[in-house]
Short mmCIF file of C-alpha atoms and ligand atoms in Angstrom, two decimals:
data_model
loop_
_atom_site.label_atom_id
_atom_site.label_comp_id
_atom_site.label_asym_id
_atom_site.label_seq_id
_atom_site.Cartn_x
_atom_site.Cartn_y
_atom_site.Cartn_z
CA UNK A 1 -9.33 -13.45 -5.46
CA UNK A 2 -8.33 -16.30 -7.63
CA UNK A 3 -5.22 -15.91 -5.80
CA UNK A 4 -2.77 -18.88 -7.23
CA UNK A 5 -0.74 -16.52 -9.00
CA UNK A 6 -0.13 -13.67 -6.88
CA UNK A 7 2.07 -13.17 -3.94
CA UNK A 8 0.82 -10.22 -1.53
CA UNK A 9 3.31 -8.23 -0.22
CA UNK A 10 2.57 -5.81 3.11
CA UNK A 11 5.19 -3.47 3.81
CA UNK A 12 4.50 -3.20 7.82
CA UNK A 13 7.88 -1.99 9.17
CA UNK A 14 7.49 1.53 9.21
CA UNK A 15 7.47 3.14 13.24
CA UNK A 16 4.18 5.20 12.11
CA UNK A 17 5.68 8.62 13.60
CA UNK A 18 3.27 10.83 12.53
CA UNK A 19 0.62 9.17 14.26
CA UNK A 20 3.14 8.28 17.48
CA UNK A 21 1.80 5.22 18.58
CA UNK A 22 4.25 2.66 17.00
CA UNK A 23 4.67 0.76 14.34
CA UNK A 24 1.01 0.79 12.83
CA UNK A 25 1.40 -3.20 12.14
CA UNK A 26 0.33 -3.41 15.97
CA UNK A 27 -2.27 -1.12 15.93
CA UNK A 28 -5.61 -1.97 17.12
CA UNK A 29 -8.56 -0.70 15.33
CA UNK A 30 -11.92 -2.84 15.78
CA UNK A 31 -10.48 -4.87 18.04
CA UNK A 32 -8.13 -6.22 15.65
CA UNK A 33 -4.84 -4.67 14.82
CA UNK A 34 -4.05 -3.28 11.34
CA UNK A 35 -1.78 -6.36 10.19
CA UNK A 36 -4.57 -8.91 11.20
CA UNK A 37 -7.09 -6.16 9.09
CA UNK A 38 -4.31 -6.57 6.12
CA UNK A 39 -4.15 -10.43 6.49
CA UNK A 40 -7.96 -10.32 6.35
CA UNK A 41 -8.30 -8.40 3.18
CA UNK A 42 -5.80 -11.33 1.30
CA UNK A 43 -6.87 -14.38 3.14
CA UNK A 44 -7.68 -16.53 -0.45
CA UNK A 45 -3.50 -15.50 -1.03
CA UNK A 46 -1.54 -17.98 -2.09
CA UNK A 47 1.12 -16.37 -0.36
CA UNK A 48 1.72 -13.44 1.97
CA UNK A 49 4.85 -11.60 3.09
CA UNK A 50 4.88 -9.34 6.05
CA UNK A 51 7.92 -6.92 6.82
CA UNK A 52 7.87 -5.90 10.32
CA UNK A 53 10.16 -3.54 12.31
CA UNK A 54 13.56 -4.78 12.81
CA UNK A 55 13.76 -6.81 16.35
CA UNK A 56 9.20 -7.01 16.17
CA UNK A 57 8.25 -10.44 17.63
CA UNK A 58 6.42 -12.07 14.25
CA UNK A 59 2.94 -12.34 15.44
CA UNK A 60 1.80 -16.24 16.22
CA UNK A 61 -1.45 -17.75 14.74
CA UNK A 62 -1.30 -15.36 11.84
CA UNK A 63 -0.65 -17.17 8.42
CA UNK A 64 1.99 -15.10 6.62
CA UNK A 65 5.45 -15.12 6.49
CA UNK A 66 7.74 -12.28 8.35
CA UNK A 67 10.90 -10.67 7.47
CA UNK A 68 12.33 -7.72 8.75
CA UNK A 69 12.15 -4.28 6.59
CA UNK A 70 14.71 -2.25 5.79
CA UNK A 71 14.84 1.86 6.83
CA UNK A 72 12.35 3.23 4.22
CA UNK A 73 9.30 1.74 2.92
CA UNK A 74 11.03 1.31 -0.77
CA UNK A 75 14.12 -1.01 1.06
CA UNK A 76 11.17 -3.08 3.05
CA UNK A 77 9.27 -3.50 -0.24
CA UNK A 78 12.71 -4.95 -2.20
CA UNK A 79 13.04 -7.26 0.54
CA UNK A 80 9.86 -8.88 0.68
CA UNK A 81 10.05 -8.80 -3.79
CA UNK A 82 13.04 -11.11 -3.28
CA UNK A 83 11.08 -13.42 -1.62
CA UNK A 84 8.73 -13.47 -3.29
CA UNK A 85 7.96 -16.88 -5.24
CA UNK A 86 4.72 -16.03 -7.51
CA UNK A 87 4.56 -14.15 -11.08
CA UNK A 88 1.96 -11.72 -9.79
CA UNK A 89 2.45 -9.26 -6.92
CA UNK A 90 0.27 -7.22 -5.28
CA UNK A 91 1.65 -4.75 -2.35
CA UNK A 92 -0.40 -3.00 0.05
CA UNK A 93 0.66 -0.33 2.85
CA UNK A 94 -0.59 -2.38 6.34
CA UNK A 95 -1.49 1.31 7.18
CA UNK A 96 -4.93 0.89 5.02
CA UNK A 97 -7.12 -1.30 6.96
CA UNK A 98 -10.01 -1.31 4.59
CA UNK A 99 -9.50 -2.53 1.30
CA UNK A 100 -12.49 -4.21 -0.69
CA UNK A 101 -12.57 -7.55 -1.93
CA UNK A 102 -13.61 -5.57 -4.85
CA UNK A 103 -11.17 -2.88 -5.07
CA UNK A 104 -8.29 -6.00 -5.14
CA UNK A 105 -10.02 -7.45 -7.88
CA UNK A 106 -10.00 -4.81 -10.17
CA UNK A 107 -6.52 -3.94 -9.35
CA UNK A 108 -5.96 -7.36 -10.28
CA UNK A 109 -8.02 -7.73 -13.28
CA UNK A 110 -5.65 -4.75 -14.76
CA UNK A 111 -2.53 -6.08 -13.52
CA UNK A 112 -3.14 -9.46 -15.28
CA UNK A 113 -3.66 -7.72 -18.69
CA UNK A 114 -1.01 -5.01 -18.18
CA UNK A 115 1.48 -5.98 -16.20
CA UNK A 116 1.04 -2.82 -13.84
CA UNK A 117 -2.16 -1.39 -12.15
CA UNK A 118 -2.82 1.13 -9.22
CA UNK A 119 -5.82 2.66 -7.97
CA UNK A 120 -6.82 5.98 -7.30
CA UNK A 121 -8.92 8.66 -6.52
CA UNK A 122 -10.12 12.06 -7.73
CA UNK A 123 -9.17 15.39 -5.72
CA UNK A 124 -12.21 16.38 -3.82
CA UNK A 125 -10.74 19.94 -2.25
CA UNK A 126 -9.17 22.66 -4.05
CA UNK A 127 -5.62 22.46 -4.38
CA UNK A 128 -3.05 25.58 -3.81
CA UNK A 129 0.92 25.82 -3.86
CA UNK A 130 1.66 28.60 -1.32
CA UNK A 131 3.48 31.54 -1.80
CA UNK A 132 5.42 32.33 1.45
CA UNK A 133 2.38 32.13 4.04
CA UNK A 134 -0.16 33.33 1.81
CA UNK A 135 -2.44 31.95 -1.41
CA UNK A 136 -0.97 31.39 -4.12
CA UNK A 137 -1.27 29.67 -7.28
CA UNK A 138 -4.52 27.28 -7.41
CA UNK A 139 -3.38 23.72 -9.37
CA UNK A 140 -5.93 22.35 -11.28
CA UNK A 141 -7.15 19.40 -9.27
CA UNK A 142 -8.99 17.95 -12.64
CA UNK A 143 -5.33 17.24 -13.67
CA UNK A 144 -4.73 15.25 -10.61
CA UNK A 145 -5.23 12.13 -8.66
CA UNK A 146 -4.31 10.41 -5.55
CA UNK A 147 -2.59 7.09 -5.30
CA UNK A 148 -3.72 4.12 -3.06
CA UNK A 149 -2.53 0.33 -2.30
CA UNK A 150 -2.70 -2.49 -3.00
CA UNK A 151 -0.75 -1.90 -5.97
CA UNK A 152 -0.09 -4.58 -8.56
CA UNK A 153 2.43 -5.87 -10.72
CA UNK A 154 4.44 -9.06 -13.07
CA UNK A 155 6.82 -9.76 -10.34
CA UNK A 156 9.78 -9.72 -12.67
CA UNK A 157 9.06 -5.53 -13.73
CA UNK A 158 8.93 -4.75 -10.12
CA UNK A 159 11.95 -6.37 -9.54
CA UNK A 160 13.50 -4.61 -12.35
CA UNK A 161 12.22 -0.84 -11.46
CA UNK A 162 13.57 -1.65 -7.42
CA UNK A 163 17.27 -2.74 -8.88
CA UNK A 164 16.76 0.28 -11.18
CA UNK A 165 15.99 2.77 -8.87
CA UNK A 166 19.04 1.37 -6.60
CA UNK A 167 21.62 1.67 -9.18
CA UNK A 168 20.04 5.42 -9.66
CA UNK A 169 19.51 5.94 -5.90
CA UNK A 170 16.12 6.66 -6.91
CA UNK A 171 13.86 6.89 -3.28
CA UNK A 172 9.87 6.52 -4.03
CA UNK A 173 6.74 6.50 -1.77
CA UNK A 174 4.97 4.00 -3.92
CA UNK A 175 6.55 1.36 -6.28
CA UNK A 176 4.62 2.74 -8.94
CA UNK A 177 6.82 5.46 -9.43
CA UNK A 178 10.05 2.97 -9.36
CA UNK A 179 8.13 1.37 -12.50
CA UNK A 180 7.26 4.73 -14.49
CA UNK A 181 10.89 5.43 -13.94
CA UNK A 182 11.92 2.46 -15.68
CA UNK A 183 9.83 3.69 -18.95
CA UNK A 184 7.16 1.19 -18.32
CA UNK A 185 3.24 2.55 -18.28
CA UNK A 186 1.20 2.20 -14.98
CA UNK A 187 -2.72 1.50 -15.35
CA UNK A 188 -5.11 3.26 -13.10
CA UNK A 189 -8.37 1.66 -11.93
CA UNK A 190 -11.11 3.61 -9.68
CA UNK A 191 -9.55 3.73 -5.92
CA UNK A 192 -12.21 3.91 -3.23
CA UNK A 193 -12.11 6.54 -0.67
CA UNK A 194 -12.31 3.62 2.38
CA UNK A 195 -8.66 2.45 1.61
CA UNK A 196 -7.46 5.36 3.05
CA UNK A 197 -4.46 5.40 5.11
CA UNK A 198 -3.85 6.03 8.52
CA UNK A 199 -1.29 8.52 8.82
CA UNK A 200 -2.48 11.36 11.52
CA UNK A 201 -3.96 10.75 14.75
CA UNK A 202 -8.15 12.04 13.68
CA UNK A 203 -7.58 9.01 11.03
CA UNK A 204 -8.17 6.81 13.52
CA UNK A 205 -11.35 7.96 14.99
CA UNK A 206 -12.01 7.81 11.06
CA UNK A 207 -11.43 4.07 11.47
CA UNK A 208 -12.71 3.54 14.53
CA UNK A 209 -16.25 4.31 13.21
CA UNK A 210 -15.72 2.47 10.13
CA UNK A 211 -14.90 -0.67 11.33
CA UNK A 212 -17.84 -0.76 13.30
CA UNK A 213 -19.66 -0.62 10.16
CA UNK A 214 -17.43 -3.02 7.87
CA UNK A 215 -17.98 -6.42 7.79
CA UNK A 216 -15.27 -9.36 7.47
N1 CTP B 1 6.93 1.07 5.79
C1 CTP B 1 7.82 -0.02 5.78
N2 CTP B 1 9.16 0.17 6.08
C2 CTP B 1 9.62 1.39 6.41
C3 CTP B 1 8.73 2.51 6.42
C4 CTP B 1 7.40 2.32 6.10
O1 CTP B 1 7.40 -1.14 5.51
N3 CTP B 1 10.91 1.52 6.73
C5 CTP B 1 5.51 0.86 5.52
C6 CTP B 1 4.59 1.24 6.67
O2 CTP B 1 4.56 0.20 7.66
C7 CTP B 1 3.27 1.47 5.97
C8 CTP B 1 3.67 1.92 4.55
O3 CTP B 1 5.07 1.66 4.44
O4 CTP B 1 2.49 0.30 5.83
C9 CTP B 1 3.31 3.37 4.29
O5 CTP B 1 4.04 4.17 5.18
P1 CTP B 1 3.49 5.28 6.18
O6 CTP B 1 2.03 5.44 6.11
O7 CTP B 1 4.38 6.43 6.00
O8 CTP B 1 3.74 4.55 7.62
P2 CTP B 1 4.93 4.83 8.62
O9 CTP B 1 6.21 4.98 7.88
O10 CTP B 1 4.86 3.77 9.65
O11 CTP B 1 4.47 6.21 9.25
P3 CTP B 1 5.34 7.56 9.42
O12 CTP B 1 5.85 7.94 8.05
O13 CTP B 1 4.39 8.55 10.00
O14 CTP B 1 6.47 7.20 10.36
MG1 MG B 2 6.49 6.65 6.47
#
C-alpha cells in the first residue's frame, strides 16, 4: 500500500451485541485483539483513525489515532471523515480481522481511478424471501452480491454523501450506499470470502482456526 494518500478509517465503536462479548475492538482472536488485527492489515498508512466506544480507554503502544463514535456505525464513520486529513479514504469494519494486503490494493487501485470502490462477493446458497413461516419466493442469487470492507473513496464524495444523508436522515450499513444515494456510481472489485465479519458467536471459532493459519 503506497499509502501517502489515503487515510484509513476503522469504525470500532460498535458494543458487538449479537456476538455479546463487547465491543469487538477488544476482542481477542490469535492472541491479538481485532483492532491490533485491523492496525495490522494498514500498517504502511499514512494515517489511521480509530473510533472506539464512548468512555473505551484508547489502547497504548498502538499507532493510530482515537476518537469516540457516535450511536450507529454511519455517525462513528462521519466522525472519523472529519478528521480525516488525506484525499483518499479507505474504511474498514474492525469486525473483519482478515483483510489481504491484496484485497486493499485492488480496492485501492479502483478507488484511485474512480473515486469509489467496494468489494464483494458472489451468493454461494440459495436465496428465499419467506412467506409467513414457510418457502416462498426463491430470489435469483445471480442478481446479487454481498458487500465487504475496506471500502474506498475521494475523501471529499464521502464527505458529501454523509452531510447528504444527514440532511435526508438517510441511516446506511455501509457508506457505499450514502454515496449511490448521492447519484454517484460505486465500483465493485472481487471481495474475498476471508474478510468476513464477525457478527455471531460460531464466527469466531471461524477465526480462531484461521488465524492460526494466516500469517502477519
Ligand atoms: N460500529 C461503530 N459505531 C457504532 C456501531 C458500529 O463504529 N455505533 C462499527 C463496529 O465496531 C464494526 C462495524 O461498525 O466494526 C460493523 O458493525 P457490526 O458488525 O454490526 O458490529 P457491532 O455494531 O459492534 O455489532 P452488533 O450490531 O451485533 O452490536
Ligand atoms: Mg452493529
Amino acid at each position: 500500500m503506497r499509502g501517502v494518500e489515503v487515510s484509513v478509517l476503522i469504525p470500532a465503536a460498535g458494543n458487538g451485541e449479537r456476538l455479546g462479548l463487547g465491543p469487538k475492538a477488544f476482542l481477542r482472536v490469535g492472541g491479538r485483539t481485532l483492532l491490533e488485527w485491523a492496525l495490522e492489515a494498514f500498517r504502511e498508512a499514512a494515517e489511521v483513525l480509530v473510533a472506539l466506544p464512548p468512555g473505551a480507554e484508547p489502547p497504548e503502544a498502538l499507532r493510530a489515532t482515537f476518537l469516540e463514535g457516535g450511536r450507529t456505525r454511519q455517525e462513528s464513520v462521519a466522525r472519523l471523515l472529519e478528521a480525516a486529513s488525506l484525499p483518499l479514504v479507505l474504511v474498514h469494519d474492525v469486525a473483519r480481522p482478515f483483510v489481504s494486503r491484496a484485497l486493499v490494493e485492488r480496492v485501492l487501485e479502483a478507488t484511485r481511478a474512480t473515486g469509489a470502490a467496494v468489494p464483494v462477493l458472489p451468493v454461494p446458497d440459495t436465496l428465499v424471501r419467506p412467506e409467513g413461516e414457510g418457502y416462498g419466493e426463491v430470489v435469483p442469487r445471480e442478481a446479487l452480491r454481498l458487500v465487504q470492507t475496506p471500502q474506498g473513496f475521494f475523501t471529499a464524495l464521502l464527505r458529501e454523501a454523509h452531510a447528504y444523508a444527514r440532511r435526508r436522515g438517510l441511516a446506511a450499513t455501509d457508506d457505499a450506499q450514502l454515496v449511490r444515494a448521492l447519484g454517484y456510481p460505486v465500483a465493485l472489485v472481487a471481495g474475498e470470502r476471508t474478510a468476513f465479519k464477525i457478527t455471531y458467536p460460531e464466527d469466531l471459532t471461524l477465526a480462531e482456526a484461521l488465524a492460526r493459519a494466516w500469517n502477519v
